[in-house]
Short mmCIF file of C-alpha atoms in Angstrom, two decimals:
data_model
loop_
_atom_site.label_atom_id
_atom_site.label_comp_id
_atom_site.label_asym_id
_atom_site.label_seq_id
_atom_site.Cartn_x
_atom_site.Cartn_y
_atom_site.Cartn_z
CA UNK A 216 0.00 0.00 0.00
CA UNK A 217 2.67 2.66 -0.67
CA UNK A 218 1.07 4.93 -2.66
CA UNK A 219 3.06 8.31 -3.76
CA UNK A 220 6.84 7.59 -2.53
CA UNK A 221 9.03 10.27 -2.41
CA UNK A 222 12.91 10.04 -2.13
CA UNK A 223 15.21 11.48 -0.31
CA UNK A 224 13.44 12.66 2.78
CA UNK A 225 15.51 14.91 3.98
CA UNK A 226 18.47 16.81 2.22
CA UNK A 227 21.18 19.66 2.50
CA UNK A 228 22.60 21.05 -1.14
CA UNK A 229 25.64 24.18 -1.16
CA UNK A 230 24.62 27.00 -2.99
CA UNK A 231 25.29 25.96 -6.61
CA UNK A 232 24.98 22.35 -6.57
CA UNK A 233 22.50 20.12 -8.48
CA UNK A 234 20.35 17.38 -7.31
CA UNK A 235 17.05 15.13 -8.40
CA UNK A 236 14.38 14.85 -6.44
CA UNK A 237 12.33 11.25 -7.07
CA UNK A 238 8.61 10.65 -7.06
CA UNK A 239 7.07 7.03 -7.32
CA UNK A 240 3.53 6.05 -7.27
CA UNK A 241 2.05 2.44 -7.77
CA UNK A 242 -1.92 3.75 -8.34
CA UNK A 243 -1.37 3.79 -12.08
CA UNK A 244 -1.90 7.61 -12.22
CA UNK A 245 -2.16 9.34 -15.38
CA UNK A 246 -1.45 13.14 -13.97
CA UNK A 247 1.42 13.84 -11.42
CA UNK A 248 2.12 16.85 -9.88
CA UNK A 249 5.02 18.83 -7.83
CA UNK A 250 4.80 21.11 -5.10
CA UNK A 251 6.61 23.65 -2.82
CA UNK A 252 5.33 24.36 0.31
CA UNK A 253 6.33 27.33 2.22
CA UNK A 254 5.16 29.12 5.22
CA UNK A 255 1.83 31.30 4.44
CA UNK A 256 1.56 30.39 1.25
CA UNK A 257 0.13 26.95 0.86
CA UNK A 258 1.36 25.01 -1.83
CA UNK A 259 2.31 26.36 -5.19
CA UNK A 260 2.39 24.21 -8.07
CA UNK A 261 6.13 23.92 -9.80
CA UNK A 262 5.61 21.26 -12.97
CA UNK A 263 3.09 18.83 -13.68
CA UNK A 264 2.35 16.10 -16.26
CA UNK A 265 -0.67 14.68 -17.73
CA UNK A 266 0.99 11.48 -19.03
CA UNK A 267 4.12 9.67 -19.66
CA UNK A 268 6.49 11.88 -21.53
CA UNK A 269 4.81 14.93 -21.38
CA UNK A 270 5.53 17.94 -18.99
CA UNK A 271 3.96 21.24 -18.46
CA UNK A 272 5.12 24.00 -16.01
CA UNK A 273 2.75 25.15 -13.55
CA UNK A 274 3.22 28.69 -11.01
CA UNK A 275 6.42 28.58 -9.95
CA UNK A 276 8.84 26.98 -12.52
CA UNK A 277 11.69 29.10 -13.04
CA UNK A 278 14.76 27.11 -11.62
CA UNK A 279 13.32 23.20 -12.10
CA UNK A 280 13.41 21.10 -14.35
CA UNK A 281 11.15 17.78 -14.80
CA UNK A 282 11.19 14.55 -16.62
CA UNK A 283 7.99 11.77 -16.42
CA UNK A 284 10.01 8.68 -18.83
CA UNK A 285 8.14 5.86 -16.98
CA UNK A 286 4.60 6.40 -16.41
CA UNK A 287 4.93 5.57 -12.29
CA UNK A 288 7.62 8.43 -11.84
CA UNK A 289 8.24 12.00 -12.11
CA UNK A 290 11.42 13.88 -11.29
CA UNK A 291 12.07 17.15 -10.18
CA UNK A 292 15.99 18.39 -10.93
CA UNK A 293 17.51 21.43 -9.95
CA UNK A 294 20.28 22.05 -11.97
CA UNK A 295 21.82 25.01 -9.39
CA UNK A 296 20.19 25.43 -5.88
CA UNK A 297 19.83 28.76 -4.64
CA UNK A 298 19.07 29.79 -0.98
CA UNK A 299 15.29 30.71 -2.36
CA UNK A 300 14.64 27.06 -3.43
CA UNK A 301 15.08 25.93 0.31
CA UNK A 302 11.22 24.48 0.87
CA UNK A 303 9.56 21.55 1.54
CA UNK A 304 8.45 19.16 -1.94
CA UNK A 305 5.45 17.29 -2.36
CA UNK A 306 4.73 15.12 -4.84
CA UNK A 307 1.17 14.34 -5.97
CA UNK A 308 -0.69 12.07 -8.29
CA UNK A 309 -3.92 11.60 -9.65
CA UNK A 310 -6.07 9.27 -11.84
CA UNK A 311 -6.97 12.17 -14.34
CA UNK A 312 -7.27 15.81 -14.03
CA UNK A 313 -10.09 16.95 -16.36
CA UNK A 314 -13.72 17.15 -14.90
CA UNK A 315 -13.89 14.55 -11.92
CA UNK A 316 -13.15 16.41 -9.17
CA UNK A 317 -10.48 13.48 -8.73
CA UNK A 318 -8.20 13.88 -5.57
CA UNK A 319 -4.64 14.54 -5.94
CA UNK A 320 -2.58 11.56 -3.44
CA UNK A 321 0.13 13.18 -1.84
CA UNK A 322 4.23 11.76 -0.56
CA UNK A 323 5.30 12.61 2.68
CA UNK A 324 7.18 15.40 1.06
CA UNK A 325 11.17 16.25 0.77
CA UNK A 326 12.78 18.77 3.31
CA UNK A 327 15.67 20.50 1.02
CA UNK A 328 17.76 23.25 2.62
CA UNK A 329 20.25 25.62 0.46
CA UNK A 330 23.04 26.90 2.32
CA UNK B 164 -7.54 33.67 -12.32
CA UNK B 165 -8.74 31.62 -9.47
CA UNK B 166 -7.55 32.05 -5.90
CA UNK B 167 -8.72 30.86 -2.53
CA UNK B 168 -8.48 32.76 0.85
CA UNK B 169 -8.30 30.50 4.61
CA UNK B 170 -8.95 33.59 7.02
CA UNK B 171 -6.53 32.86 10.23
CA UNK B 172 -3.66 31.29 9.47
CA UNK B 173 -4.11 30.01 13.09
CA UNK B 174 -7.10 28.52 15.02
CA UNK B 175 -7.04 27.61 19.18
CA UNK B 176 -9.62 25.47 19.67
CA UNK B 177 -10.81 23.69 23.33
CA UNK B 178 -11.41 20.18 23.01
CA UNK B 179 -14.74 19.22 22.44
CA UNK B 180 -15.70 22.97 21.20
CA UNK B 181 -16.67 23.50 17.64
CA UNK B 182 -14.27 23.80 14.98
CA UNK B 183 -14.79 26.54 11.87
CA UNK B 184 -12.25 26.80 9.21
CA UNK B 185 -12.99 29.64 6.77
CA UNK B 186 -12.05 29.32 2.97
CA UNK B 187 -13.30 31.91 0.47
CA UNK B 188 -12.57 31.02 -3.41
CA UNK B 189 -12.94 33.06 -6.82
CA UNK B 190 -13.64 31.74 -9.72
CA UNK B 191 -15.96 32.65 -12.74
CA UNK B 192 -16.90 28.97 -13.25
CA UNK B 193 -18.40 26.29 -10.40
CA UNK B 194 -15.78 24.79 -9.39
CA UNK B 195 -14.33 21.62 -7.47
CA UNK B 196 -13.39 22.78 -3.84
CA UNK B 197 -11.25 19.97 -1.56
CA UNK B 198 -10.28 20.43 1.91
CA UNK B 199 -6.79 18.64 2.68
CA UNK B 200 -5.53 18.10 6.27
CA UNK B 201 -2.07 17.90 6.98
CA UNK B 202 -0.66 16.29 10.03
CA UNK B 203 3.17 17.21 11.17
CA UNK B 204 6.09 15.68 9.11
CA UNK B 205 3.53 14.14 6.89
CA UNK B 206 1.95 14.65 3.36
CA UNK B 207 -1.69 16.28 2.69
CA UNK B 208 -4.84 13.61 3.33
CA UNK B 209 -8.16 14.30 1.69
CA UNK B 210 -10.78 15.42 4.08
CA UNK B 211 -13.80 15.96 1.55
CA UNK B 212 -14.34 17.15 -1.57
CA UNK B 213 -17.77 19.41 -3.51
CA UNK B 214 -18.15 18.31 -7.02
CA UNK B 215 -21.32 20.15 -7.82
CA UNK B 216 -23.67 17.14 -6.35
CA UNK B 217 -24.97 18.07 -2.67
CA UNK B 218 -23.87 21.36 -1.30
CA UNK B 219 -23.45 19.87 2.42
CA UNK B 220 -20.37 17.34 1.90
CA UNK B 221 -19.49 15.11 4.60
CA UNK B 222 -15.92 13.86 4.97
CA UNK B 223 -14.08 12.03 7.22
CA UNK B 224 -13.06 12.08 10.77
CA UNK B 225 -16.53 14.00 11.48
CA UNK B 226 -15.63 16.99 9.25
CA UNK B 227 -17.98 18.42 7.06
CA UNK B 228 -18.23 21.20 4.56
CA UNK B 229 -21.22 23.76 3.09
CA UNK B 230 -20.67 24.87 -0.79
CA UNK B 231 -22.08 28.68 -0.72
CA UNK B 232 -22.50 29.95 -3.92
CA UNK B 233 -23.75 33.31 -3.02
CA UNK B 234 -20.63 33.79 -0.53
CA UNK B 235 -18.04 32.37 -3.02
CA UNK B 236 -17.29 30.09 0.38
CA UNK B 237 -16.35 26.09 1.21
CA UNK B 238 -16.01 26.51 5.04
CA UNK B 239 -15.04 23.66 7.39
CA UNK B 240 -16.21 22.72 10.32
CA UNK B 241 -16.51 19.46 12.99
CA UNK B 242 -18.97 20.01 15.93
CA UNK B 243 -16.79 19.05 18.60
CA UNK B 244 -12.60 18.71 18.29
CA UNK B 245 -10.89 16.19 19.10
CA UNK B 246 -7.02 16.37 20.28
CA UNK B 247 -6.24 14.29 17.28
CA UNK B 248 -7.42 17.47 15.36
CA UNK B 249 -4.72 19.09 15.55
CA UNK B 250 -3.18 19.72 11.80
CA UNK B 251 -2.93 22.63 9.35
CA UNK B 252 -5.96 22.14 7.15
CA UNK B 253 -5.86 23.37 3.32
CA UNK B 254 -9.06 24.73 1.15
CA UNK B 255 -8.32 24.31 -2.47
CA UNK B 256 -10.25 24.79 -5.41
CA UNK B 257 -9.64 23.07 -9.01
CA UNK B 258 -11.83 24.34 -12.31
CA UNK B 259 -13.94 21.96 -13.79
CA UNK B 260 -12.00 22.33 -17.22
CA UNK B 261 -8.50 22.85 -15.51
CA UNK B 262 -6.76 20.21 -13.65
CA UNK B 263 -4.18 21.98 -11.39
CA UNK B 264 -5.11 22.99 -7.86
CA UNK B 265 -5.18 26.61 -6.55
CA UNK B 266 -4.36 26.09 -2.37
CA UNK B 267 -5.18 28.40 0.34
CA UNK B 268 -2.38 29.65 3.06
CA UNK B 269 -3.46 27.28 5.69
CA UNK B 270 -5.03 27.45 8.68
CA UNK B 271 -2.94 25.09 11.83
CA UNK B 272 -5.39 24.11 14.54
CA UNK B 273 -4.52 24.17 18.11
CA UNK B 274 -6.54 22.37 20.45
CA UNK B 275 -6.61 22.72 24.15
CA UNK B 276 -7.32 20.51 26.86
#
């Protein structure tokens, strides 16, 4: 029963440096989304896809990339973290997005800090 | 563009008093409203969701919600709290033709013994 997995839990990137963030979901999702979540401001929506091998970017993109190869993951790169980036990541998925009022299924999130 | 408003960002509840969470949405089309709860160090858990069927939506844990048309408003509430209540609960409202999801600040519940 895992659900929406999302690795690492926890990291700490220098100014500058790159990483990949992992999302995994066994529910046979179509749509996949990620998240930051920051103090006061909910969550904002970074990149989502509707599909294996498509992308689209969503509110706050600038400074992520994505990739969705296989349809059960999506990753989230940053190609040179900044202190701004530091934030808490959710991953989401959902069965479809058009009409249904389907629910999005959330990971436990990833803590990232910039120094 | 859509948007949704929690008023209080923080709630202090007694246990066994009635909860209210506030959410206020825009939008120029009906659209899907979901309240999420998130407990600490974890990911967000449906509570309920409105998808234009009854207006009064029940969800779990004893939380329900009442789609207001006239008051643009999805507030949540729970007749008496529990201590496992405490969480930061999240309005957020999807278009029927979109499929991205516009969140609220958050509202973290405190409640008192």
């Amino acid at each position: 029963n895992a659900g929406v997995t999302q690795t690492p839990k926890f990291r700490v990137l220098k100014t500058g440096q790159s990483m990949t963030l992992l999302c995994a979901q066994d529910m046979n999702h179509e749509y996949m989304y990620w998240y930051r979540q920051d103090p006061g401001m909910g969550l904002r929506l970074i990149h989502y896809s509707v599909g294996e091998g498509t992308t689209a970017k969503g509110e706050v993109p600038d400074g992520y990339n994505v990739s969705r190869l296989k349809k059960q993951n999506f990753l989230l790169g940053l190609e040179s973290a900044a202190p701004s980036q530091t934030s808490v990541y959710f991953c989401a998925s959902s069965l479809t997005g058009e009409g249904a009022g389907q629910p999005q299924h959330f990971g436990d999130g990833t803590r990232l800090s910039i120094l | 563009a859509q948007s949704v408003t929690q008023l209080g960002s923080h709630v202090s509840v007694s246990e066994g008093a009635l909860v209210l969470l506030r959410c206020n949405y825009s939008s120029s089309v009906p659209p899907y409203l979901f309240w999420y709860v998130q407990y600490p160090n974890q990911g967000l858990q449906l509570l309920l969701k409105y998808t234009s069927a009854a207006t009064l939506v029940k969800g779990i844990n004893g939380f329900e919600a009442e789609f207001k048309k006239s008051e643009t408003s999805f507030h949540l509430t729970k007749p008496s709290a529990h201590m496992s209540d405490a969480a930061e609960y999240f309005c957020a409202v999807r278009k029927a033709a979109g499929n991205k999801l516009t969140f609220g600040g958050g509202t973290r519940v405190l409640v008192k013994p």
